[in-house]
Amino acid sequence: MPAALCGVVGFKPSFGRVSHSGYAAISGPNSSHHSQTTLPKLCFPLLKSPKPIPNIRLAKYGEWFNDCNEEIRVCCSRALEKLHDNYGWETIEVTIPEIEVMRLAHYVTIGSECSTSICRELEKLNKDEVGWDARVALSVYGSFSSQEYLNAQRIRNRQLQFHKRIFSMADVIVTPTTGVTAYTIENDTRHTGELDYINGAALVRYQIAGNFLGLPAITIPVGYDNSHLPIGLQFIGKPWDESLLIHIAFSMQALCISQYKNPEVFWDLLAN
């Protein structure tokens, strides 16, 4: 999501691909979990040319895909047309059931786990030093019960089955990365909080499936809105299928890179 708002590539691997322990090389087994199942080998493609993999099938849930502002919808739809016209990739219409239920289950899950992980710190927290956004979030997170958390995990397992069915028909799921482009932070942010709940909900709309289900995902810049703010297109992959996601993203980038713009203030960190 931050990558899409900034007009850069953002990549999220499958949950479990990267250890939480801290490694110099981020992909590898977690030494603190000796019983962990061996992960599938990670083999990234050599990105020397955008020669595409043939017969890629992109799953699109139209009602969900179009639940964004009009400029994003048009831009992302054009990007899919480019993939079809240049590579012959097919977009198939699918339905992802119970997205609203999944959204609520996702909030219950992250809220409960957040509260549990920091509960000791909350006891000595000076609330006057915490912003309004965090205060509201912590109050809501602390209200969830253990039964609600367990129900959320049942919904998670149910959604995993729904997505498994979709991935039997398609290679990836495609969505806009966010429902809106970056919005203005107002001058009263320090006193009232910076979170705009309407725009905030639109920002995270397409992140829930990947985060809640632990699926890998990647976002690629595909255009700009009328205010010259970046728009990203997201590909969500099967578990452990990071290499295909990177290949798809590289192929998408090859069709859009000639129109990329540098921000007003720009430093090329890779320049000699």
C-alpha positions as a LaTeX table, in Angstrom:
\begin{tabular}{lrrr}
\hline
Residue & $x$ (\AA) & $y$ (\AA) & $z$ (\AA) \\
\hline
Met1 & 0.00 & 0.00 & 0.00 \\
Pro2 & 2.69 & 2.61 & 0.83 \\
Ala3 & 4.56 & 1.56 & $-2.32$ \\
Ala4 & 1.49 & 2.15 & $-4.49$ \\
Leu5 & 0.92 & 5.59 & $-2.98$ \\
Cys6 & 4.57 & 6.50 & $-3.67$ \\
Gly7 & 4.70 & 5.11 & $-7.23$ \\
Val8 & 7.20 & 2.33 & $-6.60$ \\
Val9 & 7.18 & $-1.47$ & $-6.62$ \\
Gly10 & 6.11 & $-3.16$ & $-3.39$ \\
Phe11 & 6.49 & $-6.89$ & $-2.70$ \\
Lys12 & 5.07 & $-8.98$ & 0.14 \\
Pro13 & 6.15 & $-12.65$ & 0.33 \\
Ser14 & 4.05 & $-15.54$ & 1.59 \\
Phe15 & 3.54 & $-15.61$ & 5.34 \\
Gly16 & 6.33 & $-17.78$ & 6.73 \\
Arg17 & 8.73 & $-17.18$ & 3.83 \\
Val18 & 10.68 & $-14.62$ & 5.86 \\
Ser19 & 11.70 & $-15.41$ & 9.43 \\
His20 & 10.67 & $-13.08$ & 12.24 \\
Ser21 & 13.97 & $-13.73$ & 14.01 \\
Gly22 & 16.12 & $-11.44$ & 11.88 \\
Tyr23 & 18.42 & $-12.72$ & 9.17 \\
Ala24 & 21.10 & $-11.17$ & 6.98 \\
Ala25 & 19.51 & $-13.03$ & 4.07 \\
Ile26 & 15.80 & $-12.62$ & 4.70 \\
Ser27 & 14.63 & $-15.86$ & 3.06 \\
Gly28 & 15.40 & $-18.94$ & 5.07 \\
Pro29 & 14.21 & $-21.33$ & 7.77 \\
Asn30 & 13.31 & $-19.98$ & 11.19 \\
Ser31 & 15.83 & $-21.43$ & 13.62 \\
Ser32 & 13.44 & $-20.92$ & 16.54 \\
His33 & 10.85 & $-23.26$ & 15.00 \\
His34 & 12.62 & $-26.57$ & 14.42 \\
Ser35 & 9.39 & $-28.39$ & 13.59 \\
Gln36 & 8.55 & $-25.98$ & 10.78 \\
Thr37 & 7.75 & $-27.63$ & 7.48 \\
Thr38 & 10.50 & $-27.15$ & 4.88 \\
Leu39 & 9.64 & $-24.21$ & 2.65 \\
Pro40 & 9.49 & $-24.60$ & $-1.12$ \\
Lys41 & 12.71 & $-23.40$ & $-2.74$ \\
Leu42 & 12.69 & $-19.78$ & $-3.85$ \\
Cys43 & 13.95 & $-19.34$ & $-7.43$ \\
Phe44 & 13.63 & $-15.83$ & $-8.80$ \\
Pro45 & 13.49 & $-15.40$ & $-12.59$ \\
Leu46 & 16.33 & $-13.73$ & $-14.50$ \\
Leu47 & 14.74 & $-10.45$ & $-15.52$ \\
Lys48 & 16.83 & $-9.68$ & $-18.60$ \\
Ser49 & 13.89 & $-9.09$ & $-20.93$ \\
Pro50 & 10.12 & $-8.87$ & $-20.51$ \\
Lys51 & 9.56 & $-12.02$ & $-22.56$ \\
Pro52 & 6.33 & $-13.15$ & $-20.96$ \\
Ile53 & 5.24 & $-16.53$ & $-19.71$ \\
Pro54 & 2.45 & $-17.67$ & $-22.06$ \\
Asn55 & $-1.14$ & $-18.37$ & $-21.03$ \\
Ile56 & $-1.23$ & $-16.46$ & $-17.74$ \\
Arg57 & $-4.77$ & $-16.29$ & $-16.36$ \\
Leu58 & $-5.70$ & $-13.32$ & $-14.16$ \\
Ala59 & $-8.70$ & $-13.69$ & $-11.82$ \\
Lys60 & $-10.76$ & $-10.51$ & $-11.44$ \\
Tyr61 & $-13.76$ & $-10.08$ & $-9.16$ \\
Gly62 & $-15.46$ & $-7.19$ & $-10.95$ \\
Glu63 & $-17.56$ & $-5.90$ & $-8.06$ \\
Trp64 & $-14.49$ & $-5.77$ & $-5.81$ \\
Phe65 & $-12.11$ & $-4.54$ & $-8.53$ \\
Asn66 & $-14.41$ & $-1.60$ & $-9.33$ \\
Asp67 & $-14.89$ & $-0.55$ & $-5.70$ \\
Cys68 & $-12.42$ & 2.32 & $-6.08$ \\
Asn69 & $-12.47$ & 5.83 & $-7.47$ \\
Glu70 & $-13.11$ & 6.18 & $-11.19$ \\
Glu71 & $-9.59$ & 7.26 & $-12.14$ \\
Ile72 & $-8.09$ & 4.17 & $-10.50$ \\
Arg73 & $-10.69$ & 1.87 & $-12.06$ \\
Val74 & $-10.04$ & 3.19 & $-15.56$ \\
Cys75 & $-6.25$ & 3.15 & $-15.18$ \\
Cys76 & $-6.12$ & $-0.41$ & $-13.82$ \\
Ser77 & $-8.58$ & $-1.68$ & $-16.43$ \\
Arg78 & $-6.38$ & $-0.23$ & $-19.17$ \\
Ala79 & $-3.38$ & $-1.99$ & $-17.66$ \\
Leu80 & $-5.21$ & $-5.33$ & $-17.97$ \\
Glu81 & $-6.01$ & $-4.52$ & $-21.59$ \\
Lys82 & $-2.30$ & $-3.91$ & $-22.22$ \\
Leu83 & $-1.46$ & $-7.34$ & $-20.79$ \\
His84 & $-3.99$ & $-8.96$ & $-23.10$ \\
Asp85 & $-3.04$ & $-6.99$ & $-26.20$ \\
Asn86 & 0.72 & $-7.45$ & $-25.79$ \\
Tyr87 & 1.03 & $-10.87$ & $-24.16$ \\
Gly88 & $-2.31$ & $-12.54$ & $-24.76$ \\
Trp89 & $-2.93$ & $-12.98$ & $-21.03$ \\
Glu90 & $-6.56$ & $-13.71$ & $-20.22$ \\
Thr91 & $-8.62$ & $-12.05$ & $-17.49$ \\
Ile92 & $-11.36$ & $-14.29$ & $-16.12$ \\
Glu93 & $-14.26$ & $-13.13$ & $-13.99$ \\
Val94 & $-14.58$ & $-14.79$ & $-10.59$ \\
Thr95 & $-16.49$ & $-14.22$ & $-7.36$ \\
Ile96 & $-14.80$ & $-14.01$ & $-3.99$ \\
Pro97 & $-17.56$ & $-14.74$ & $-1.47$ \\
Glu98 & $-18.00$ & $-12.99$ & 1.87 \\
Ile99 & $-15.42$ & $-10.23$ & 1.41 \\
Glu100 & $-17.14$ & $-8.04$ & 4.03 \\
Val101 & $-17.11$ & $-10.94$ & 6.50 \\
Met102 & $-13.41$ & $-11.46$ & 5.76 \\
Arg103 & $-12.73$ & $-7.76$ & 6.36 \\
Leu104 & $-14.29$ & $-7.89$ & 9.83 \\
Ala105 & $-12.52$ & $-11.16$ & 10.68 \\
His106 & $-9.23$ & $-9.57$ & 9.60 \\
Tyr107 & $-9.73$ & $-6.63$ & 11.97 \\
Val108 & $-10.63$ & $-8.94$ & 14.86 \\
Thr109 & $-7.51$ & $-11.01$ & 14.19 \\
Ile110 & $-4.97$ & $-8.19$ & 13.94 \\
Gly111 & $-6.63$ & $-6.30$ & 16.78 \\
Ser112 & $-6.57$ & $-9.27$ & 19.14 \\
Glu113 & $-3.01$ & $-10.23$ & 18.28 \\
Cys114 & $-1.83$ & $-6.63$ & 18.61 \\
Ser115 & $-3.42$ & $-6.24$ & 22.04 \\
Thr116 & $-2.00$ & $-9.54$ & 23.24 \\
Ser117 & 1.53 & $-8.80$ & 22.06 \\
Ile118 & 1.75 & $-5.37$ & 23.71 \\
Cys119 & $-0.49$ & $-5.86$ & 26.75 \\
Arg120 & 2.43 & $-5.55$ & 29.19 \\
Glu121 & 3.50 & $-2.28$ & 27.62 \\
Leu122 & $-0.03$ & $-0.88$ & 27.82 \\
Glu123 & 0.02 & $-1.10$ & 31.61 \\
Lys124 & 2.82 & 1.49 & 31.83 \\
Leu125 & 1.72 & 3.56 & 28.84 \\
Asn126 & 1.22 & 7.29 & 29.29 \\
Lys127 & $-1.86$ & 7.89 & 27.17 \\
Asp128 & $-1.06$ & 11.60 & 26.89 \\
Glu129 & 1.92 & 10.62 & 24.75 \\
Val130 & $-0.20$ & 8.56 & 22.35 \\
Gly131 & $-1.99$ & 10.04 & 19.34 \\
Trp132 & $-5.76$ & 9.90 & 18.98 \\
Asp133 & $-5.57$ & 7.34 & 16.16 \\
Ala134 & $-3.65$ & 4.92 & 18.35 \\
Arg135 & $-5.94$ & 5.52 & 21.34 \\
Val136 & $-9.03$ & 4.68 & 19.32 \\
Ala137 & $-7.39$ & 1.62 & 17.80 \\
Leu138 & $-6.22$ & 0.28 & 21.16 \\
Ser139 & $-9.66$ & 0.78 & 22.68 \\
Val140 & $-11.32$ & $-1.13$ & 19.86 \\
Tyr141 & $-8.67$ & $-3.87$ & 19.79 \\
Gly142 & $-9.05$ & $-4.49$ & 23.52 \\
Ser143 & $-12.80$ & $-5.06$ & 23.18 \\
Phe144 & $-12.57$ & $-8.31$ & 21.18 \\
Ser145 & $-13.28$ & $-11.56$ & 22.99 \\
Ser146 & $-11.50$ & $-14.89$ & 22.64 \\
Gln147 & $-14.62$ & $-16.39$ & 21.07 \\
Glu148 & $-14.64$ & $-13.67$ & 18.42 \\
Tyr149 & $-10.99$ & $-14.38$ & 17.69 \\
Leu150 & $-11.67$ & $-18.11$ & 17.26 \\
Asn151 & $-14.60$ & $-17.37$ & 14.96 \\
Ala152 & $-12.33$ & $-15.12$ & 12.89 \\
Gln153 & $-9.90$ & $-18.03$ & 12.42 \\
Arg154 & $-12.75$ & $-20.23$ & 11.22 \\
Ile155 & $-13.60$ & $-17.55$ & 8.67 \\
Arg156 & $-9.93$ & $-17.44$ & 7.68 \\
Asn157 & $-9.91$ & $-21.17$ & 6.97 \\
Arg158 & $-13.13$ & $-20.81$ & 4.99 \\
Gln159 & $-11.62$ & $-18.01$ & 2.90 \\
Leu160 & $-8.50$ & $-20.08$ & 2.25 \\
Gln161 & $-10.75$ & $-22.69$ & 0.65 \\
Phe162 & $-12.50$ & $-20.05$ & $-1.46$ \\
His163 & $-9.15$ & $-18.76$ & $-2.69$ \\
Lys164 & $-7.82$ & $-22.25$ & $-3.31$ \\
Arg165 & $-10.76$ & $-22.78$ & $-5.66$ \\
Ile166 & $-9.98$ & $-19.52$ & $-7.50$ \\
Phe167 & $-6.31$ & $-20.47$ & $-7.86$ \\
Ser168 & $-7.36$ & $-23.75$ & $-9.46$ \\
Met169 & $-8.75$ & $-21.62$ & $-12.32$ \\
Ala170 & $-6.23$ & $-18.75$ & $-12.45$ \\
Asp171 & $-2.57$ & $-18.04$ & $-11.75$ \\
Val172 & $-3.09$ & $-14.81$ & $-9.78$ \\
Ile173 & $-5.84$ & $-12.51$ & $-8.54$ \\
Val174 & $-5.61$ & $-8.94$ & $-9.84$ \\
Thr175 & $-6.95$ & $-5.79$ & $-8.14$ \\
Pro176 & $-6.11$ & $-2.13$ & $-7.81$ \\
Thr177 & $-3.66$ & $-1.79$ & $-4.92$ \\
Thr178 & $-5.67$ & 0.95 & $-3.19$ \\
Gly179 & $-9.16$ & 2.36 & $-3.58$ \\
Val180 & $-7.92$ & 5.98 & $-3.53$ \\
Thr181 & $-4.65$ & 7.73 & $-4.21$ \\
Ala182 & $-2.76$ & 9.51 & $-1.41$ \\
Tyr183 & $-4.98$ & 12.02 & 0.32 \\
Thr184 & $-4.09$ & 15.28 & 2.05 \\
Ile185 & $-2.99$ & 15.28 & 5.68 \\
Glu186 & $-4.79$ & 18.24 & 7.22 \\
Asn187 & $-3.28$ & 20.94 & 9.42 \\
Asp188 & $-5.15$ & 19.77 & 12.54 \\
Thr189 & $-3.61$ & 16.29 & 12.35 \\
Arg190 & $-1.51$ & 16.71 & 15.49 \\
His191 & $-4.59$ & 17.38 & 17.62 \\
Thr192 & $-7.24$ & 15.20 & 15.98 \\
Gly193 & $-5.23$ & 12.38 & 14.39 \\
Glu194 & $-4.31$ & 11.89 & 10.75 \\
Leu195 & $-6.56$ & 8.92 & 9.98 \\
Asp196 & $-9.47$ & 9.69 & 7.70 \\
Tyr197 & $-11.68$ & 6.66 & 8.25 \\
Ile198 & $-13.47$ & 6.86 & 4.89 \\
Asn199 & $-10.28$ & 7.20 & 2.87 \\
Gly200 & $-8.50$ & 4.89 & 5.28 \\
Ala201 & $-10.97$ & 2.10 & 4.54 \\
Ala202 & $-10.52$ & 2.68 & 0.81 \\
Leu203 & $-6.73$ & 2.50 & 1.19 \\
Val204 & $-6.74$ & $-0.97$ & 2.79 \\
Arg205 & $-9.64$ & $-2.41$ & 0.77 \\
Tyr206 & $-7.45$ & $-4.64$ & $-1.42$ \\
Gln207 & $-4.84$ & $-5.55$ & 1.21 \\
Ile208 & $-7.04$ & $-7.68$ & 3.42 \\
Ala209 & $-7.02$ & $-10.91$ & 1.39 \\
Gly210 & $-3.24$ & $-11.07$ & 1.15 \\
Asn211 & $-2.60$ & $-10.06$ & 4.75 \\
Phe212 & $-5.33$ & $-12.13$ & 6.41 \\
Leu213 & $-4.62$ & $-15.26$ & 4.37 \\
Gly214 & $-0.83$ & $-14.89$ & 4.21 \\
Leu215 & $-0.74$ & $-14.82$ & 0.41 \\
Pro216 & 2.16 & $-13.22$ & $-1.50$ \\
Ala217 & 1.40 & $-10.03$ & $-3.40$ \\
Ile218 & 3.13 & $-7.40$ & $-5.50$ \\
Thr219 & 2.16 & $-3.90$ & $-6.65$ \\
Ile220 & 3.38 & $-2.16$ & $-9.82$ \\
Pro221 & 2.86 & 1.49 & $-10.81$ \\
Val222 & 0.56 & 1.64 & $-13.84$ \\
Gly223 & $-0.38$ & 5.33 & $-14.13$ \\
Tyr224 & $-1.45$ & 8.55 & $-12.42$ \\
Asp225 & $-4.65$ & 10.32 & $-11.48$ \\
Asn226 & $-5.56$ & 13.86 & $-12.55$ \\
Ser227 & $-3.53$ & 15.25 & $-9.66$ \\
His228 & $-0.45$ & 13.34 & $-10.91$ \\
Leu229 & $-0.55$ & 10.95 & $-7.93$ \\
Pro230 & 0.56 & 7.36 & $-8.58$ \\
Ile231 & $-1.81$ & 4.42 & $-9.12$ \\
Gly232 & $-0.76$ & 0.82 & $-8.45$ \\
Leu233 & $-2.01$ & $-2.51$ & $-9.77$ \\
Gln234 & $-1.78$ & $-5.50$ & $-7.42$ \\
Phe235 & $-1.25$ & $-9.17$ & $-8.21$ \\
Ile236 & $-2.02$ & $-11.68$ & $-5.44$ \\
Gly237 & $-0.45$ & $-15.11$ & $-5.85$ \\
Lys238 & $-0.69$ & $-18.64$ & $-4.57$ \\
Pro239 & 1.31 & $-19.48$ & $-1.43$ \\
Trp240 & 5.06 & $-19.74$ & $-2.17$ \\
Asp241 & 4.60 & $-18.53$ & $-5.77$ \\
Glu242 & 6.73 & $-15.39$ & $-5.40$ \\
Ser243 & 8.80 & $-16.04$ & $-8.52$ \\
Leu244 & 5.74 & $-15.99$ & $-10.79$ \\
Leu245 & 4.53 & $-12.76$ & $-9.17$ \\
Ile246 & 7.85 & $-11.06$ & $-9.86$ \\
His247 & 7.83 & $-12.23$ & $-13.48$ \\
Ile248 & 4.26 & $-10.95$ & $-13.98$ \\
Ala249 & 5.13 & $-7.62$ & $-12.35$ \\
Phe250 & 8.22 & $-7.21$ & $-14.53$ \\
Ser251 & 6.15 & $-7.87$ & $-17.65$ \\
Met252 & 3.58 & $-5.31$ & $-16.50$ \\
Gln253 & 6.29 & $-2.76$ & $-15.74$ \\
Ala254 & 7.77 & $-3.13$ & $-19.22$ \\
Leu255 & 4.48 & $-1.86$ & $-20.68$ \\
Cys256 & 4.23 & 1.16 & $-18.35$ \\
Ile257 & 7.78 & 2.24 & $-17.59$ \\
Ser258 & 8.05 & 4.68 & $-20.51$ \\
Gln259 & 5.32 & 6.81 & $-18.86$ \\
Tyr260 & 6.79 & 6.81 & $-15.35$ \\
Lys261 & 7.44 & 10.26 & $-13.88$ \\
Asn262 & 9.93 & 11.32 & $-11.26$ \\
Pro263 & 8.53 & 13.22 & $-8.25$ \\
Glu264 & 9.22 & 16.94 & $-7.95$ \\
Val265 & 12.01 & 16.19 & $-5.49$ \\
Phe266 & 13.99 & 13.21 & $-6.76$ \\
Trp267 & 17.37 & 11.66 & $-5.92$ \\
Asp268 & 18.63 & 8.74 & $-7.96$ \\
Leu269 & 20.24 & 6.52 & $-5.35$ \\
Leu270 & 21.54 & 4.12 & $-7.99$ \\
Ala271 & 23.30 & 6.73 & $-10.10$ \\
Asn272 & 27.11 & 6.61 & $-10.31$ \\
\hline
\end{tabular}
